[in-house]
mmCIF file with all atom_site columns, C-alpha atoms in Angstrom:
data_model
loop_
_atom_site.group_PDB
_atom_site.id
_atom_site.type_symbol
_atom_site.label_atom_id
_atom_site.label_alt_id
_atom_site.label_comp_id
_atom_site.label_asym_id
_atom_site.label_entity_id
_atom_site.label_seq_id
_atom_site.pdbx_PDB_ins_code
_atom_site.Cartn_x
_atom_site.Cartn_y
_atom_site.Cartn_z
_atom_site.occupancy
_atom_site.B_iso_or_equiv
_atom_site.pdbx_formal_charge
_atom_site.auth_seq_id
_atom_site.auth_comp_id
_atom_site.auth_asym_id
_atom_site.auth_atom_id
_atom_site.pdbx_PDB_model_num
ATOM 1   C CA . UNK A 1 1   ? -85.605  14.991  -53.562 1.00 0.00 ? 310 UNK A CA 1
ATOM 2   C CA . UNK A 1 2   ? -89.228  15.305  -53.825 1.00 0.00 ? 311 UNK A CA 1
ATOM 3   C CA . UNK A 1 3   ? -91.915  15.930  -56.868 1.00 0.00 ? 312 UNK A CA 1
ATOM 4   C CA . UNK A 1 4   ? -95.366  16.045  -57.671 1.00 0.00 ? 313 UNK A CA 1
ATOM 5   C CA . UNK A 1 5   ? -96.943  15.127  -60.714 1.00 0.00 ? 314 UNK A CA 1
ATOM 6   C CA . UNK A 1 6   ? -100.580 14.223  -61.392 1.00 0.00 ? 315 UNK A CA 1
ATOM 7   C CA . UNK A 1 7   ? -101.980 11.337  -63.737 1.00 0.00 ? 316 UNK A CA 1
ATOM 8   C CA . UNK A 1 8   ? -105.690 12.638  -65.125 1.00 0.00 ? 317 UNK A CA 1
ATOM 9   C CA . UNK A 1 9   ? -107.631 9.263   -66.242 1.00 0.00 ? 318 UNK A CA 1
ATOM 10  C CA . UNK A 1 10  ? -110.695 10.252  -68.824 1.00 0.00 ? 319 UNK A CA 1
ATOM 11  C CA . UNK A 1 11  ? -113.396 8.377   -66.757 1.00 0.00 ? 320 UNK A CA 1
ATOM 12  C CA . UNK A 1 12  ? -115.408 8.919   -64.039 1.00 0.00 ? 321 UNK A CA 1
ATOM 13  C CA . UNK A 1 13  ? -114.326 8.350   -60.498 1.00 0.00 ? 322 UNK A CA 1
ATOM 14  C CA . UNK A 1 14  ? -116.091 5.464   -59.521 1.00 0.00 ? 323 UNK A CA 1
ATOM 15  C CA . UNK A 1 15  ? -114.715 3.240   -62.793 1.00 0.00 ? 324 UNK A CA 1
ATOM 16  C CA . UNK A 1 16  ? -111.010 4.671   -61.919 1.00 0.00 ? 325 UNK A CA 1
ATOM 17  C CA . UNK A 1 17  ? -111.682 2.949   -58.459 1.00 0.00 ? 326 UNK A CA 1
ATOM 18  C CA . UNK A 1 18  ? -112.781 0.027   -60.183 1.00 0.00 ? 327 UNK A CA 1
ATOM 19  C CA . UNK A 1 19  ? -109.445 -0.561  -61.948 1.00 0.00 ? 328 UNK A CA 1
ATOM 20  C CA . UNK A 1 20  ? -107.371 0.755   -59.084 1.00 0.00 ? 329 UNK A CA 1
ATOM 21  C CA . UNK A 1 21  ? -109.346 -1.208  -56.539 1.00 0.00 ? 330 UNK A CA 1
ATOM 22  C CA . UNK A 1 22  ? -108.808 -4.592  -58.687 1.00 0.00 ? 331 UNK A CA 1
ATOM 23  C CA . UNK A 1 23  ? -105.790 -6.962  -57.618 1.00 0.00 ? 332 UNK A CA 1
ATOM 24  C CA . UNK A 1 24  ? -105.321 -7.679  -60.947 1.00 0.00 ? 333 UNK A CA 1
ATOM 25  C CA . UNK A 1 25  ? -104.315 -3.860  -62.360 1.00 0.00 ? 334 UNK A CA 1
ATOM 26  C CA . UNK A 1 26  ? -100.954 -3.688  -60.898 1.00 0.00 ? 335 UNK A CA 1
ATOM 27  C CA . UNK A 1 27  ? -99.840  -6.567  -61.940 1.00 0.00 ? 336 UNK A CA 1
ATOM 28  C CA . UNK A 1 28  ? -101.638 -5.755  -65.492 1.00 0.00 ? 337 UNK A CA 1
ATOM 29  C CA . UNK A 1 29  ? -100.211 -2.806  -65.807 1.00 0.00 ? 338 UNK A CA 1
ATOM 30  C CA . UNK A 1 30  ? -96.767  -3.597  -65.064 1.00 0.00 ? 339 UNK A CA 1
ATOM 31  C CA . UNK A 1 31  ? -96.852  -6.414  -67.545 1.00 0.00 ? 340 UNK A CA 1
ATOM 32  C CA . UNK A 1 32  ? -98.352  -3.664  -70.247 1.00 0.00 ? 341 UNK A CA 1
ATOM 33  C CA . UNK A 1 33  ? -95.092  -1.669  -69.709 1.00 0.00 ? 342 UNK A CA 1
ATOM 34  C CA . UNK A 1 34  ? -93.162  -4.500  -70.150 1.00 0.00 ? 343 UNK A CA 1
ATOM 35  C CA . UNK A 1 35  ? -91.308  -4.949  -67.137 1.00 0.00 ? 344 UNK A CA 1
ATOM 36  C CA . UNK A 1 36  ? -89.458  -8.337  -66.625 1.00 0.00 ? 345 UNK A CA 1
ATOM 37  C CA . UNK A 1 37  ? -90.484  -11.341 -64.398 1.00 0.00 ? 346 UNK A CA 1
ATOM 38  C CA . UNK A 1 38  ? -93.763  -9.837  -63.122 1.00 0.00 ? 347 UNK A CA 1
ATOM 39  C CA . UNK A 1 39  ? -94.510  -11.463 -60.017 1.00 0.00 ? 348 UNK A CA 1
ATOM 40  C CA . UNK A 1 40  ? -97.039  -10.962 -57.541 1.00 0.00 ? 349 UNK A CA 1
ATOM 41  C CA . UNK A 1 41  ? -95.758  -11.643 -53.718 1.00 0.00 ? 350 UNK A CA 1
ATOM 42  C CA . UNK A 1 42  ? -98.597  -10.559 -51.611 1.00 0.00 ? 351 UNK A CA 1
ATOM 43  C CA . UNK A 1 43  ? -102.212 -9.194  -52.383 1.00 0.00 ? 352 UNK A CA 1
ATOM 44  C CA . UNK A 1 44  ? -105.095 -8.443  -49.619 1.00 0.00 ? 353 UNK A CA 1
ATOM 45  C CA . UNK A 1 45  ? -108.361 -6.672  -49.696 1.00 0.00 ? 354 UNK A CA 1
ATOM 46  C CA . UNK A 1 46  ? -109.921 -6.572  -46.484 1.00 0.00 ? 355 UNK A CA 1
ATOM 47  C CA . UNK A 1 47  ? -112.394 -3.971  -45.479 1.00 0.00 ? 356 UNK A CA 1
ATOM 48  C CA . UNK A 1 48  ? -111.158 -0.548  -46.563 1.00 0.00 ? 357 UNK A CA 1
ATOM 49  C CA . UNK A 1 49  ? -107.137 -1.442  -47.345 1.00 0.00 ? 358 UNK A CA 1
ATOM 50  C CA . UNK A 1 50  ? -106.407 -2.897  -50.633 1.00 0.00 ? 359 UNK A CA 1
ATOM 51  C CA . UNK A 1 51  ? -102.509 -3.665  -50.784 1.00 0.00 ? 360 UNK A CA 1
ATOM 52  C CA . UNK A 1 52  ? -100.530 -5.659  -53.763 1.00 0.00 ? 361 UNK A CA 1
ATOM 53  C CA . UNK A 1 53  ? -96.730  -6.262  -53.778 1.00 0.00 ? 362 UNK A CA 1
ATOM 54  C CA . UNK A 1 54  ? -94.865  -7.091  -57.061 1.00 0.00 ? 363 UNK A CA 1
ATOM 55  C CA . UNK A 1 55  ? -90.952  -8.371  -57.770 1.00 0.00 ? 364 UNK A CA 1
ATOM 56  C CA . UNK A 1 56  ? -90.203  -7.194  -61.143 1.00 0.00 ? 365 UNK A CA 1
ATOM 57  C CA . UNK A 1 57  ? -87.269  -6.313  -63.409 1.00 0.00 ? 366 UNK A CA 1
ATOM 58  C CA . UNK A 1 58  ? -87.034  -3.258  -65.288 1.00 0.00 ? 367 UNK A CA 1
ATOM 59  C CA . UNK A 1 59  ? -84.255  -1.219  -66.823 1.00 0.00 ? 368 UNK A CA 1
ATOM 60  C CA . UNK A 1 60  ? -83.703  1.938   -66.392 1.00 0.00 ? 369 UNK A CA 1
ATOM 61  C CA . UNK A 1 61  ? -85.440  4.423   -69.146 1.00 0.00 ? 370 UNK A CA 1
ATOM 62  C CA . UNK A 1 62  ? -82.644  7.439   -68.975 1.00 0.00 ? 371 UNK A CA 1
ATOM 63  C CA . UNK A 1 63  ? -78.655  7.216   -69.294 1.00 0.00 ? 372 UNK A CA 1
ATOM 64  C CA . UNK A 1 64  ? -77.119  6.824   -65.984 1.00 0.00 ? 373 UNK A CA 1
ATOM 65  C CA . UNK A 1 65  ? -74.306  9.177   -65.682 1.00 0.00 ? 374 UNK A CA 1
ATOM 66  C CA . UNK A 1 66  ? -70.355  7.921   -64.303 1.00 0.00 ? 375 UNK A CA 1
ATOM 67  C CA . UNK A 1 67  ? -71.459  7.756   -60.453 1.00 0.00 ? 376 UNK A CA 1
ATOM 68  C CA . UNK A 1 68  ? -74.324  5.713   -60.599 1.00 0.00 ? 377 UNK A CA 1
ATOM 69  C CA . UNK A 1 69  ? -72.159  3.406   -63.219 1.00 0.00 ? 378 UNK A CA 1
ATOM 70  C CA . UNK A 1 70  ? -70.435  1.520   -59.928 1.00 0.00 ? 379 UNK A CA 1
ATOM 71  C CA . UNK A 1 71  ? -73.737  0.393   -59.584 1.00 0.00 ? 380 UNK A CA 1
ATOM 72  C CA . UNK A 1 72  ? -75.854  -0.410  -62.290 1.00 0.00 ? 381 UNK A CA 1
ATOM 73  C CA . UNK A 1 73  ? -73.766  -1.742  -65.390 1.00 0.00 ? 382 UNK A CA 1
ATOM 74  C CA . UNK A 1 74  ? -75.206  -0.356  -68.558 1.00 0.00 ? 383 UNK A CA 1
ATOM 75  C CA . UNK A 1 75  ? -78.184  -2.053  -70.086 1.00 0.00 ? 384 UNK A CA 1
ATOM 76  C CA . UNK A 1 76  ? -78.753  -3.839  -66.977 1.00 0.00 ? 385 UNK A CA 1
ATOM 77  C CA . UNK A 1 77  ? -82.310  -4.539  -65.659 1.00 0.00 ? 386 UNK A CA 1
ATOM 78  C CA . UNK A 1 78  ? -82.665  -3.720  -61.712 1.00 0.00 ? 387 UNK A CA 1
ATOM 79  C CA . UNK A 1 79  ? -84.889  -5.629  -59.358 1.00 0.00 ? 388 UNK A CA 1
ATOM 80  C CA . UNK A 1 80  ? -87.477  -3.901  -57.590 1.00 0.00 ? 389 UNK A CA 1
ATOM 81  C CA . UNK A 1 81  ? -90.628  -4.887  -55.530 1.00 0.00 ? 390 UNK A CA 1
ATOM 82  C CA . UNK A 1 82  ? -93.130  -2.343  -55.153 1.00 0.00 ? 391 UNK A CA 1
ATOM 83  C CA . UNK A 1 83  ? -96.018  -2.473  -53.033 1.00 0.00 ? 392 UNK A CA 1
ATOM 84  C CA . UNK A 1 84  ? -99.159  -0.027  -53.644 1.00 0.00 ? 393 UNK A CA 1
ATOM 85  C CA . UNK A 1 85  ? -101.668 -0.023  -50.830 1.00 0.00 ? 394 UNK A CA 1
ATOM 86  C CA . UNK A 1 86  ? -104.526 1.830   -50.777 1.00 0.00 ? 395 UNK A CA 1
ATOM 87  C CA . UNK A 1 87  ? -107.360 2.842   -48.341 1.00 0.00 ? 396 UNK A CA 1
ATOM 88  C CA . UNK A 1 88  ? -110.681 2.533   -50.053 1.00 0.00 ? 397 UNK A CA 1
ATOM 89  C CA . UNK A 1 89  ? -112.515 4.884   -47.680 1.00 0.00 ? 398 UNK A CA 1
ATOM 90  C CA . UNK A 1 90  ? -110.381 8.057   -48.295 1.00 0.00 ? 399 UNK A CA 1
ATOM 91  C CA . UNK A 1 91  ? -109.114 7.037   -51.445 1.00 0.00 ? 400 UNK A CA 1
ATOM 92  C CA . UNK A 1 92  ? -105.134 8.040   -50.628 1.00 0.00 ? 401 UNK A CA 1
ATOM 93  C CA . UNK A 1 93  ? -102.583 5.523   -51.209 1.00 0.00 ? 402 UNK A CA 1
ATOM 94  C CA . UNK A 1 94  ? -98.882  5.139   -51.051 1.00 0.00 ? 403 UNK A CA 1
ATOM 95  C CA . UNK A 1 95  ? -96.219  3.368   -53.021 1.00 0.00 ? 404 UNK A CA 1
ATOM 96  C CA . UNK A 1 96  ? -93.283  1.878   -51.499 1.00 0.00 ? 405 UNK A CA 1
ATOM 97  C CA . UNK A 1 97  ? -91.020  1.178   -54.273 1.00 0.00 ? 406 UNK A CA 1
ATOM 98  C CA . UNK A 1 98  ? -87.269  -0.935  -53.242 1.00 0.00 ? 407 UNK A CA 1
ATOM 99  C CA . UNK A 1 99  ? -84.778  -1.131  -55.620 1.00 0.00 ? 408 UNK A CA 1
ATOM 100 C CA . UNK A 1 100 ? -82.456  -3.715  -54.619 1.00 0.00 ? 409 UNK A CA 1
ATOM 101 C CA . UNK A 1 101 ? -79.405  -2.455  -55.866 1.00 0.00 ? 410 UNK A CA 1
ATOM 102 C CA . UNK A 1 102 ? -79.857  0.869   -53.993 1.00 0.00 ? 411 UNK A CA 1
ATOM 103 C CA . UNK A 1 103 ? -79.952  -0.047  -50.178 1.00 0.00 ? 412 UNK A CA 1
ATOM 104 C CA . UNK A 1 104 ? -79.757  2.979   -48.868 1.00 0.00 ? 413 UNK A CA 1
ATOM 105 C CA . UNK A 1 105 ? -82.197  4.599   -50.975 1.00 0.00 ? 414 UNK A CA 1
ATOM 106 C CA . UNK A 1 106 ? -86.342  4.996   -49.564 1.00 0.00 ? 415 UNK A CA 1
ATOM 107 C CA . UNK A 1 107 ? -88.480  5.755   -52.437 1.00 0.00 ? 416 UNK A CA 1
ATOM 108 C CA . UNK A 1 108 ? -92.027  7.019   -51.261 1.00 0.00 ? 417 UNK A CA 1
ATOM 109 C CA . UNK A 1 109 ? -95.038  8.334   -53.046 1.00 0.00 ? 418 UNK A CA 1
ATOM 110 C CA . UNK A 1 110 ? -98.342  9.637   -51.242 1.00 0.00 ? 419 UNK A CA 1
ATOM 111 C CA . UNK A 1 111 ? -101.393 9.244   -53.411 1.00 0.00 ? 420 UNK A CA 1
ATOM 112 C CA . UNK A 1 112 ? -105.061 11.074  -53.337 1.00 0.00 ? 421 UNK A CA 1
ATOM 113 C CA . UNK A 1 113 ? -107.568 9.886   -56.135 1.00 0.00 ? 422 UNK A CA 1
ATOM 114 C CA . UNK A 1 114 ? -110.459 12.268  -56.692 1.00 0.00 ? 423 UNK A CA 1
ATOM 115 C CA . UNK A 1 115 ? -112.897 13.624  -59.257 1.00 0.00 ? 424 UNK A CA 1
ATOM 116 C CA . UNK A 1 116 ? -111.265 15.804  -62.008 1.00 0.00 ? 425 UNK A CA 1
ATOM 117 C CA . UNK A 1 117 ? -113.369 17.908  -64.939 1.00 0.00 ? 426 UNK A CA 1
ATOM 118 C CA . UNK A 1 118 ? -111.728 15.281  -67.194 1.00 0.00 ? 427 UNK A CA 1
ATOM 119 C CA . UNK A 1 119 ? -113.200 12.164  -64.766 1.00 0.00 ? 428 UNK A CA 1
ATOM 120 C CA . UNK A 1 120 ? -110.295 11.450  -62.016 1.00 0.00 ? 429 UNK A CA 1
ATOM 121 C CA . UNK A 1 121 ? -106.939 12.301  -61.239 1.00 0.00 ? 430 UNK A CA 1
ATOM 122 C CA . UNK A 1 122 ? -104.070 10.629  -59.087 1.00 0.00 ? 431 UNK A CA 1
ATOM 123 C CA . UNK A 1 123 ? -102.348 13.353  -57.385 1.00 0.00 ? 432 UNK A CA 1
ATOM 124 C CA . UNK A 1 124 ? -98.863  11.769  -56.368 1.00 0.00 ? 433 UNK A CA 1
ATOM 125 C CA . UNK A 1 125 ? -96.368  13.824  -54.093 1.00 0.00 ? 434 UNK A CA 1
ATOM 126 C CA . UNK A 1 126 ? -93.052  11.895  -54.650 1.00 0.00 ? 435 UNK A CA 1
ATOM 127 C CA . UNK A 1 127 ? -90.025  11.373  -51.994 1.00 0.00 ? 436 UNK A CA 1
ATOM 128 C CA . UNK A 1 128 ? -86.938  10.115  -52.656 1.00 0.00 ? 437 UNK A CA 1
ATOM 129 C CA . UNK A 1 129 ? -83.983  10.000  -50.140 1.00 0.00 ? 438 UNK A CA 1
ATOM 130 C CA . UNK A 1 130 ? -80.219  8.380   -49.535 1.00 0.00 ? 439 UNK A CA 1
ATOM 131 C CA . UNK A 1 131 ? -78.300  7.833   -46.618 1.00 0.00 ? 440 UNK A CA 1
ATOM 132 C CA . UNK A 1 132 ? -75.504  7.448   -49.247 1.00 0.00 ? 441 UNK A CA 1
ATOM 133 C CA . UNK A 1 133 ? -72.906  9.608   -48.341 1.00 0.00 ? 442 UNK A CA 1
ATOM 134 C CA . UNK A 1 134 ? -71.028  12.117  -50.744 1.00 0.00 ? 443 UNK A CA 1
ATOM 135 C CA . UNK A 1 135 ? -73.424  11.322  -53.529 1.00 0.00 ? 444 UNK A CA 1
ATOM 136 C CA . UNK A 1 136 ? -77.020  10.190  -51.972 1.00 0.00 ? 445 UNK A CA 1
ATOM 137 C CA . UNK A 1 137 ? -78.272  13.098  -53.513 1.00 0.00 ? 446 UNK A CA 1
ATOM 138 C CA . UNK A 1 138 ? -76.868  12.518  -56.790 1.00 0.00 ? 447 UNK A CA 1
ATOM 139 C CA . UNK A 1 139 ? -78.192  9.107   -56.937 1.00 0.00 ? 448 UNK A CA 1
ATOM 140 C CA . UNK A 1 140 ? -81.727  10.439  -55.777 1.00 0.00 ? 449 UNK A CA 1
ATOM 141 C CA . UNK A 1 141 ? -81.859  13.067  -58.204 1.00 0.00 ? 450 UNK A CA 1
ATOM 142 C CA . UNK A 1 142 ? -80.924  10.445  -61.011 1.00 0.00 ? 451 UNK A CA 1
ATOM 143 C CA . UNK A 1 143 ? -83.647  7.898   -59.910 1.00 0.00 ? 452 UNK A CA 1
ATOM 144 C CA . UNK A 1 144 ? -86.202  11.028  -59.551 1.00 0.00 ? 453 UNK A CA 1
ATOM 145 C CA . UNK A 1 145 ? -85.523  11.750  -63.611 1.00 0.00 ? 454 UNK A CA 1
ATOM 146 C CA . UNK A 1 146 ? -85.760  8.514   -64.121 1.00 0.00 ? 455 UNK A CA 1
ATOM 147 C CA . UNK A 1 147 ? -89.187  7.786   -62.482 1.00 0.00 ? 456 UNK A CA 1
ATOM 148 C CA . UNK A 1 148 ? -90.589  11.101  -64.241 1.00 0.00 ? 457 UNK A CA 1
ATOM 149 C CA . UNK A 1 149 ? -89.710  10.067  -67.753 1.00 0.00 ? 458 UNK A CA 1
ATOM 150 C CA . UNK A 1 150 ? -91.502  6.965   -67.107 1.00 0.00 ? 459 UNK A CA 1
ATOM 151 C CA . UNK A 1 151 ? -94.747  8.959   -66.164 1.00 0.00 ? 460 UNK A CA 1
ATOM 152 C CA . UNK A 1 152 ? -96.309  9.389   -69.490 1.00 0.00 ? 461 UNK A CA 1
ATOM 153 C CA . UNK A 1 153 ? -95.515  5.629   -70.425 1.00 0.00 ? 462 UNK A CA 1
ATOM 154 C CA . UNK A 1 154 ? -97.289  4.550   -66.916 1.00 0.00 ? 463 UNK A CA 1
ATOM 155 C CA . UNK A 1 155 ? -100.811 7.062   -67.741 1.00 0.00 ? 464 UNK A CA 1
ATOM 156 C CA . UNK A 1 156 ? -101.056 5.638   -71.408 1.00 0.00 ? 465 UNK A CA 1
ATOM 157 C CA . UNK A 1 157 ? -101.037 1.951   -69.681 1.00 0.00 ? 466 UNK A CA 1
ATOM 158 C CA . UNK A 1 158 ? -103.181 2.594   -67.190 1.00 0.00 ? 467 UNK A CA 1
ATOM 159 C CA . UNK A 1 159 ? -105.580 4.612   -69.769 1.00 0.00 ? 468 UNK A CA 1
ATOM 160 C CA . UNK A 1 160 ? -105.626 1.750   -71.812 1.00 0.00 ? 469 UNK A CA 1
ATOM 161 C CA . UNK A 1 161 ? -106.280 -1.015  -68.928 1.00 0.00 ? 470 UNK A CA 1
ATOM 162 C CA . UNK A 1 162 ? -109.119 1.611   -67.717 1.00 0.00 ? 471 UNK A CA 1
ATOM 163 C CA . UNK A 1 163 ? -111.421 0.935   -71.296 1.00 0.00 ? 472 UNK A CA 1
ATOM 164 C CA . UNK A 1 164 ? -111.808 -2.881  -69.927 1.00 0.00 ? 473 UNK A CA 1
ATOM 165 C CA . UNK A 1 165 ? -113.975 -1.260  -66.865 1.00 0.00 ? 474 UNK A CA 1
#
């Protein structure tokens, strides 16, 4: 399953880098959506590759139909680490995103931050795959909803974190 979707940030590109370049933001901004149990693992910035990696709990924002049921019970929060690296220089990125319930799902995203008319976009080209078989694509379509409902929740944090640079 893959999507694109784009997150336009009313600034100008060099204060989006600012925020985005800051080991604090992810971490920030995952507290501002109010995921569970925020905790950073591992954090670098050396030369051009910036990389954090957070354990958090969140639960998920749409129904989950029958199928994905023997899984997840309702109302349950899942535990995911996600780590977002980025390289300064060329100002593409990629989030690895695990949730531990789903072993045999790989959830990918490919980043590219430039200058927009508005001030900067993140253009994000989403991947989602399972070796599950029978329904891996049912359960990669259902996380794929699930991470695009979440996408105007995730700009309006990241909007808001943005005024403080």
């Amino acid at each position: 399953m893959e999507f694109t979707n784009e997150q336009v940030m009313p600034a100008p590109l060099e204060r989006v880098e600012k925020m985005y370049w800051d080991l604090a933001f992810v971490p920030r901004k995952y507290r501002e959506l109010g995921l569970q149990d925020v905790e950073v693992v591992s954090q670098k910035n050396e030369g051009r590759e910036l990389q954090v990696c957070c354990n958090f709990k969140m639960k998920p924002s749409i129904e989950l139909p029958k199928i994905a049921q023997k899984f997840v019970r309702g109302g349950e929060a899942l535990a995911v680490t996600q780590t977002d690296t980025w390289d300064m220089q060329t100002r593409t990125g990629r989030l690895d995103i695990v949730i531990h319930v789903f072993k045999t799902v790989t959830i990918r995203c490919d980043m590219k931050l430039e200058a927009h008319p508005q001030g900067a976009v993140n253009r994000m080209r989403w991947k989602i795959e399972s070796s599950m078989p029978l329904i891996g694509g049912t359960i990669a379509k259902i996380l794929a909803q699930d991470i695009q409902s979440k996408f105007k929740d995730d700009a309006a944090a990241a909007n808001r974190i943005l005024k403080d640079y």
